[in-house]
mmCIF file of C-alpha atoms in Angstrom:
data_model
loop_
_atom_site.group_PDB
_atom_site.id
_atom_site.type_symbol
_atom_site.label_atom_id
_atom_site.label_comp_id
_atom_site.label_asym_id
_atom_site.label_seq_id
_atom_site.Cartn_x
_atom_site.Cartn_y
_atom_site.Cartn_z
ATOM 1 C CA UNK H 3 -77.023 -23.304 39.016
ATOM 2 C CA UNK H 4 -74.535 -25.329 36.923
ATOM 3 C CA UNK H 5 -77.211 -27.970 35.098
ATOM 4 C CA UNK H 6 -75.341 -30.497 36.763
ATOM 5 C CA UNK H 7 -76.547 -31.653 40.410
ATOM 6 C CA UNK H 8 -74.486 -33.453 42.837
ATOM 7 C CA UNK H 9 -75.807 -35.399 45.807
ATOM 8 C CA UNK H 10 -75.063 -35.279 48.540
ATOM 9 C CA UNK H 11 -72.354 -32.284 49.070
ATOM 10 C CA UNK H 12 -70.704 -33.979 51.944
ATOM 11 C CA UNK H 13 -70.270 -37.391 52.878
ATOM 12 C CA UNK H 14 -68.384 -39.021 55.878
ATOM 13 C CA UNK H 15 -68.049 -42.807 55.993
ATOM 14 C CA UNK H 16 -66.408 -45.339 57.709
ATOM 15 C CA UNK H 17 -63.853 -48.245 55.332
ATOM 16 C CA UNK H 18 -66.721 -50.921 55.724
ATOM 17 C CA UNK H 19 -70.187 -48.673 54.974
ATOM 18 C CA UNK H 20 -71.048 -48.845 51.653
ATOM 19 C CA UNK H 21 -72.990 -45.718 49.968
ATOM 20 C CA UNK H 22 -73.511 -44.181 46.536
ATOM 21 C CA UNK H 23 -73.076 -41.056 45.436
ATOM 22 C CA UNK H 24 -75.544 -39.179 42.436
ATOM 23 C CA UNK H 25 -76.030 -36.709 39.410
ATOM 24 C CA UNK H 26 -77.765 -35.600 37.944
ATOM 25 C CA UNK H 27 -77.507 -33.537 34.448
ATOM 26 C CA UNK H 28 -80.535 -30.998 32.908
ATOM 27 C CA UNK H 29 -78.478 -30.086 29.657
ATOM 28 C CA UNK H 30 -79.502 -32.831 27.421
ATOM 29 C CA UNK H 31 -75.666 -33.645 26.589
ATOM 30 C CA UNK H 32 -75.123 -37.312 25.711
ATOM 31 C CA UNK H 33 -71.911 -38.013 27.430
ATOM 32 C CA UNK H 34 -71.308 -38.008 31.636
ATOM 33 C CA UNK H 35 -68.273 -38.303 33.767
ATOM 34 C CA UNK H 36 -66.501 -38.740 36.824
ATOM 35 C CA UNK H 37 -63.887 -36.911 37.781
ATOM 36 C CA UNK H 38 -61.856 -37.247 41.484
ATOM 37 C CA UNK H 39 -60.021 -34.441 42.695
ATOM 38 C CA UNK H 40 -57.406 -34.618 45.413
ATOM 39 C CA UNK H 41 -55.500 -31.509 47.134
ATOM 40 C CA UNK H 42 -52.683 -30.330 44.821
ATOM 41 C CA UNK H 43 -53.118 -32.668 42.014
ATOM 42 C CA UNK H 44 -54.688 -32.150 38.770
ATOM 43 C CA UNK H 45 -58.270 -33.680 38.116
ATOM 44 C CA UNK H 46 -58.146 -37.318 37.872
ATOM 45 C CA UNK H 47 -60.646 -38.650 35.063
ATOM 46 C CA UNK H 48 -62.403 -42.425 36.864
ATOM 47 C CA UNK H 49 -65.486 -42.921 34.369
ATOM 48 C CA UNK H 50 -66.887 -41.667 31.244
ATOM 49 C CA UNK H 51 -70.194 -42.535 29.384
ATOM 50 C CA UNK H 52 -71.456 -42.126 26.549
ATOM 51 C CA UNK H 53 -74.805 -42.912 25.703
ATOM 52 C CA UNK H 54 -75.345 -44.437 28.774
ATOM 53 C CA UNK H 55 -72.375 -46.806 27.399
ATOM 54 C CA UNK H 56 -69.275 -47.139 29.406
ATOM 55 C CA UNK H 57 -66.619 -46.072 27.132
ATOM 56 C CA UNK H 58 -63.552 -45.336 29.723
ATOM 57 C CA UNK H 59 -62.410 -46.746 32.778
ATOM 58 C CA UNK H 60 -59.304 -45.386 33.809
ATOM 59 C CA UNK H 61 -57.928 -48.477 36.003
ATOM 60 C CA UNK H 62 -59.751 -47.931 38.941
ATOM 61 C CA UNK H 63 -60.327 -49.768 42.076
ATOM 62 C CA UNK H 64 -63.374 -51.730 41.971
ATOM 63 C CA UNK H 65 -64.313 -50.745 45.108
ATOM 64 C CA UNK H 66 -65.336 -47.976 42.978
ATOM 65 C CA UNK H 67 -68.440 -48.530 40.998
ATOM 66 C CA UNK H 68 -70.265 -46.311 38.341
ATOM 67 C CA UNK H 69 -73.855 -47.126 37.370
ATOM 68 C CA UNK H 70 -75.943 -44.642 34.323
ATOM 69 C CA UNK H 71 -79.180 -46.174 34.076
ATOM 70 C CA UNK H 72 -79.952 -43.275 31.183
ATOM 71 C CA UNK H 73 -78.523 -40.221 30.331
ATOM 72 C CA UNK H 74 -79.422 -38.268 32.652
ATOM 73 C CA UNK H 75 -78.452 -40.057 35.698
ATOM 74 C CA UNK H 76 -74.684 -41.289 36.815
ATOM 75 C CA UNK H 77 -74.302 -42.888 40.026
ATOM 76 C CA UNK H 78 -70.796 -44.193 42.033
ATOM 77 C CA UNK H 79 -71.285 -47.031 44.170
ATOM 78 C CA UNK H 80 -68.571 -46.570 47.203
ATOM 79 C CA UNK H 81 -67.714 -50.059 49.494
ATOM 80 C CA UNK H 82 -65.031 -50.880 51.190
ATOM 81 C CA UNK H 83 -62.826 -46.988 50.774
ATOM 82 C CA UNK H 84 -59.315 -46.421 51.986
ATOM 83 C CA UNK H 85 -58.839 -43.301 53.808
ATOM 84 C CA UNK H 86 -56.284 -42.073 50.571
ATOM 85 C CA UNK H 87 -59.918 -41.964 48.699
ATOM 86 C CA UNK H 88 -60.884 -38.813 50.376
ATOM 87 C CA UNK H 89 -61.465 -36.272 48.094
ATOM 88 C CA UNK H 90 -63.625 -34.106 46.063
ATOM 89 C CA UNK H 91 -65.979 -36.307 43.185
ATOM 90 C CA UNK H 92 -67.104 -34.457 40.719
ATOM 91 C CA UNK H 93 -69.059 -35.488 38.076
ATOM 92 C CA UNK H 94 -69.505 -33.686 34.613
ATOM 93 C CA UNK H 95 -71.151 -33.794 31.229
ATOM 94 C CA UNK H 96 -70.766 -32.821 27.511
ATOM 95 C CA UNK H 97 -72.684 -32.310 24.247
ATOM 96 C CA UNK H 98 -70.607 -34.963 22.800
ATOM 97 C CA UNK H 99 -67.879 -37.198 24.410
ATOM 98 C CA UNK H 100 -64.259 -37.842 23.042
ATOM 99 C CA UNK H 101 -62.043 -35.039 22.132
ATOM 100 C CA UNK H 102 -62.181 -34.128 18.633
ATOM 101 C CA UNK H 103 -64.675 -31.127 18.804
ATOM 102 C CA UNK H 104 -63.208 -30.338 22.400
ATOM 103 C CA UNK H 105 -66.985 -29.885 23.818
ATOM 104 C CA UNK H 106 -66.380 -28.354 26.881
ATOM 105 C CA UNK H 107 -67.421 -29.937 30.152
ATOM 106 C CA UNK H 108 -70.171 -28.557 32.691
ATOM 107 C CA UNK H 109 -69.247 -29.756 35.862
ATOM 108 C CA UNK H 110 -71.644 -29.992 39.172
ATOM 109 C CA UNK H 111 -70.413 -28.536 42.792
ATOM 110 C CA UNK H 112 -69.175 -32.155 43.385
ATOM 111 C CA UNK H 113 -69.011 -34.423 46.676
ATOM 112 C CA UNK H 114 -66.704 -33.657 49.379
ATOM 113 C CA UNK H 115 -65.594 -37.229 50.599
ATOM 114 C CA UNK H 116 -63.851 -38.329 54.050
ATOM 115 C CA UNK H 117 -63.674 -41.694 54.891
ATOM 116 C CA UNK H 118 -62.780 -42.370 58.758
ATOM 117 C CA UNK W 15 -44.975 -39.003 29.452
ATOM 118 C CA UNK W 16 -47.678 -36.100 28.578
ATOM 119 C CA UNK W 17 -47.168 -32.984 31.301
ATOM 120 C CA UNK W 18 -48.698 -29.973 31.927
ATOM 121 C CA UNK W 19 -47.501 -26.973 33.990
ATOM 122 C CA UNK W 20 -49.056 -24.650 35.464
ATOM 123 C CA UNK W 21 -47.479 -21.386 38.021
ATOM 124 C CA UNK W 22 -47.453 -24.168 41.133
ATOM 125 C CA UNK W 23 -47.262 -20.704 43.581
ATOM 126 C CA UNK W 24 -50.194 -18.579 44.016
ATOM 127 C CA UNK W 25 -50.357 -15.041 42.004
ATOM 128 C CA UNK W 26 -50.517 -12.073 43.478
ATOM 129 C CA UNK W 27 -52.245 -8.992 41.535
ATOM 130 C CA UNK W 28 -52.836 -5.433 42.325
ATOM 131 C CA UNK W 29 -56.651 -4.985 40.896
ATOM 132 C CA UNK W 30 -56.529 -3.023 37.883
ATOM 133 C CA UNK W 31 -54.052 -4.760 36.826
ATOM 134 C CA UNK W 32 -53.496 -7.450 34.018
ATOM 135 C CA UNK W 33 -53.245 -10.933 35.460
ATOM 136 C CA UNK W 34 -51.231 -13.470 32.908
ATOM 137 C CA UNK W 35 -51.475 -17.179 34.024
ATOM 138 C CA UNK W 36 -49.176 -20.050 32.054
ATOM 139 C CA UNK W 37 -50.029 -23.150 30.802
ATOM 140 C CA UNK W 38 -46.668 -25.117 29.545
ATOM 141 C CA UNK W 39 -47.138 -28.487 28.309
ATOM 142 C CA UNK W 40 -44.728 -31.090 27.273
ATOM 143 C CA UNK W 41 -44.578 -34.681 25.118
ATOM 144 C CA UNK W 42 -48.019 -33.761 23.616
ATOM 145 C CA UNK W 43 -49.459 -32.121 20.442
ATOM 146 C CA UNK W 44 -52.947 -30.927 21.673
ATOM 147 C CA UNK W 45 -55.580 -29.808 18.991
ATOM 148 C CA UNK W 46 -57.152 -27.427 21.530
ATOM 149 C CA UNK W 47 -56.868 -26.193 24.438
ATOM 150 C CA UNK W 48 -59.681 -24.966 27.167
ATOM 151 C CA UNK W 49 -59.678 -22.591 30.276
ATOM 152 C CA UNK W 50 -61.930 -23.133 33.247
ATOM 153 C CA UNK W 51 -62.176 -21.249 36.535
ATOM 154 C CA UNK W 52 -62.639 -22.916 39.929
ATOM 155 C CA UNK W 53 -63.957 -21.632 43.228
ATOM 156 C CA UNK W 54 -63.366 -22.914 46.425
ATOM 157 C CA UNK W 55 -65.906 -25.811 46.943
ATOM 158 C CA UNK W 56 -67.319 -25.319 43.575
ATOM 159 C CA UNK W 57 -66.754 -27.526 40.614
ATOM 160 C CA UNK W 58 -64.663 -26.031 37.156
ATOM 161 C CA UNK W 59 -66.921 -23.592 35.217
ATOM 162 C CA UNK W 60 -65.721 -23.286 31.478
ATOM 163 C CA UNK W 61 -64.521 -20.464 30.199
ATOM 164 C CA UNK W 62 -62.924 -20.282 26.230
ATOM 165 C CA UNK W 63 -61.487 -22.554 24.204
ATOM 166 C CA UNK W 64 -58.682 -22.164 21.857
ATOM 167 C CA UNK W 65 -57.654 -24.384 18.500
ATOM 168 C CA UNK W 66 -54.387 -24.775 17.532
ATOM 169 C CA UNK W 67 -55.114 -22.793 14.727
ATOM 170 C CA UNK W 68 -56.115 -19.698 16.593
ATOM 171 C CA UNK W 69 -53.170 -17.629 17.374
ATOM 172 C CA UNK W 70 -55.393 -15.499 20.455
ATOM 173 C CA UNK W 71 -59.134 -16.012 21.612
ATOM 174 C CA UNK W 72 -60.973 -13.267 23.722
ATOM 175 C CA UNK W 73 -63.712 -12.956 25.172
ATOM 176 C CA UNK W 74 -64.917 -9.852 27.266
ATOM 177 C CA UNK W 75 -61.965 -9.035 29.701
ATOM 178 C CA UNK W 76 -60.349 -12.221 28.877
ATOM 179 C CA UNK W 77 -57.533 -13.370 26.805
ATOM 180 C CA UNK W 78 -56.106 -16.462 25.547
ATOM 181 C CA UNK W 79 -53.148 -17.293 23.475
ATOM 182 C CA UNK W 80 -51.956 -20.527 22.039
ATOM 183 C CA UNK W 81 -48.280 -21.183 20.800
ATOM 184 C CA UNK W 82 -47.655 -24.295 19.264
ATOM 185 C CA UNK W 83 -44.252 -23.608 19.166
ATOM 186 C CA UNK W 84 -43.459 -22.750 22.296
ATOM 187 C CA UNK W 85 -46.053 -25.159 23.608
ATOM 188 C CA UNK W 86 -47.504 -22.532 25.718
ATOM 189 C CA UNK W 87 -50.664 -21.161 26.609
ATOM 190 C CA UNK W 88 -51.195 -17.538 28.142
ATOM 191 C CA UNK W 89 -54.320 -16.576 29.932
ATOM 192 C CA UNK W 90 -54.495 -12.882 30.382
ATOM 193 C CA UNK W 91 -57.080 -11.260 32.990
ATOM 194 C CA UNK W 92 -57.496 -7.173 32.428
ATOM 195 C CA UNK W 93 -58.571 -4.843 34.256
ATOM 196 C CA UNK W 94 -58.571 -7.377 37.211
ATOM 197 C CA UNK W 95 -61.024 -6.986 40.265
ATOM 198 C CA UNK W 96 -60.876 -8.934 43.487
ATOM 199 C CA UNK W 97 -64.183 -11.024 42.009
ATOM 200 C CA UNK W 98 -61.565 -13.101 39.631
ATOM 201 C CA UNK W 99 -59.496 -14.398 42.575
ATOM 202 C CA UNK W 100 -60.075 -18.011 42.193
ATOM 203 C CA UNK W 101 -58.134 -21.215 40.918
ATOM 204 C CA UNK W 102 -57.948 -21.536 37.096
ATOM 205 C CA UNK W 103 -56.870 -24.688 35.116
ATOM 206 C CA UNK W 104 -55.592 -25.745 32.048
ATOM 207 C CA UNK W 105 -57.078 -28.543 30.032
ATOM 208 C CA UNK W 106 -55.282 -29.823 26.809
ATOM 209 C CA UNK W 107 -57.028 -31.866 24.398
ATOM 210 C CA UNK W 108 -57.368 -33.840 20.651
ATOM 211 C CA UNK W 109 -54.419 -35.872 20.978
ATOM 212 C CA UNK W 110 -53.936 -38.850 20.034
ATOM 213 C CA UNK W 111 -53.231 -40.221 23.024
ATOM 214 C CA UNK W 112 -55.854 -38.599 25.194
ATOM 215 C CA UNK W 113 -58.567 -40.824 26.524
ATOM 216 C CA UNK W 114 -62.274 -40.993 25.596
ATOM 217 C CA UNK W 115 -63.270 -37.475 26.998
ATOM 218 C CA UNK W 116 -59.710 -36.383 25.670
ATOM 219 C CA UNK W 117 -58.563 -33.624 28.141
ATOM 220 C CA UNK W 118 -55.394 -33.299 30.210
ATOM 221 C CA UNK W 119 -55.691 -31.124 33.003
ATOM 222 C CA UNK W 120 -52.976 -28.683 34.901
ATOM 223 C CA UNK W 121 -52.963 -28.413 38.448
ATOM 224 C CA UNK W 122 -53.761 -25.305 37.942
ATOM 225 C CA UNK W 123 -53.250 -21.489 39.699
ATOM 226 C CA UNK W 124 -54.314 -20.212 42.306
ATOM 227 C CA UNK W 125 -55.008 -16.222 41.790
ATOM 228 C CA UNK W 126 -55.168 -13.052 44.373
ATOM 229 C CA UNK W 127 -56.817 -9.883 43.538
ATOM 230 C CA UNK W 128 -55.799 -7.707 45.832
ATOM 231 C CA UNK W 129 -57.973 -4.614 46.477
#
């Protein structure tokens, strides 16, 4: 158990269904992210929060959309994909975000992604 | 443009055997640097952090160093067993050009205990 829970661990869906995918963090940190992960690349950074405060977006589509109604909770709203955004999603948190302490990040098991 | 290396070809190891894993890293003056260790359909688990003060961090059969000179990281397995073959990455962070959550990862390595 990582203290970070991803849902769901698989997810197949077509270029025109729209679905969301969730964490969920039981570490009390104050700072949540999403990360995408695609076969022989290094780990993309798409969102980070802080504070439930959007404080990064690292020019992503917007048919990519991150929702963190508190701070325990991160959501990405998926409409509209391109088969290139199949991947792995992970989403991670951190005691504190930004990079000056270098808090290290707990990550969850992440989402495995194919879009069709 | 910031760039990290990492061994692009998997690494082979007889267990028992030290495992050392490289992490270059160019056009960037990182204030730390962290390890993690990724299994296959699992996300990165952390593993030690370094400062670029800290000439060597260890922790049980692990080993980091951190050469701000050579702009080089070493990550040194010992005594390896077949249980440490995963994926391990690089993550560089505290510059000044870093984004909010401040880490740069490597691709990372791919590592083979073999029994």
């Amino acid at each position: 158990e990582t203290g970070v829970t991803q849902t769901p661990r698989h997810l197949v869906m077509g270029m025109t269904n729209k679905k969301s995918l969730k964490c969920e963090q039981h570490l009390g940190h104050n700072a949540m992210y999403w990360y995408k992960q695609s076969a022989k690349k290094p780990l993309e950074l798409m969102f980070v929060y802080s504070l439930e405060e959007r404080v990064e977006n690292n020019s992503v589509p917007s048919r990519f959309s991150p929702e963190c109604p508190n701070s325990s909770h991160l959501f990405l709203h998926l409409h509209t994909l391109q088969p290139e955004d199949s991947a792995l999603y992970l989403c991670a948190s951190s005691q504190e975000p930004g990079s000056i302490e270098g808090s290290p990040l707990h990550f969850g098991n992440g989402t495995r992604l194919t879009v069709t | 443009s910031q760039k990290i290396e990492q061994n692009s070809e998997a690494l082979n190891i007889q267990e028992g055997k030290t495992a050392t894993l490289t992490c270059n890293y160019t056009n960037y003056s990182p204030a730390y640097l962290q390890w993690y260790r990724q299994d296959p359909g699992r996300g990165p688990v952390f593993l030690l952090l370094i400062r670029e003060n800290e000439k060597e961090k260890r922790k049980e059969r692990l080993k980091v160093t951190f050469d701000t000179t050579l702009k080089q990281s070493l990550f040194h397995i010992t005594a390896s067993q077949p249980a440490d073959s995963a994926t391990y990455l690089c993550a560089l962070g505290g510059d000044s050009g870093g984004g909010a959550d401040g880490l740069t990862f490597g691709k990372g390595t791919h590592l083979i205990i073999q029994p």
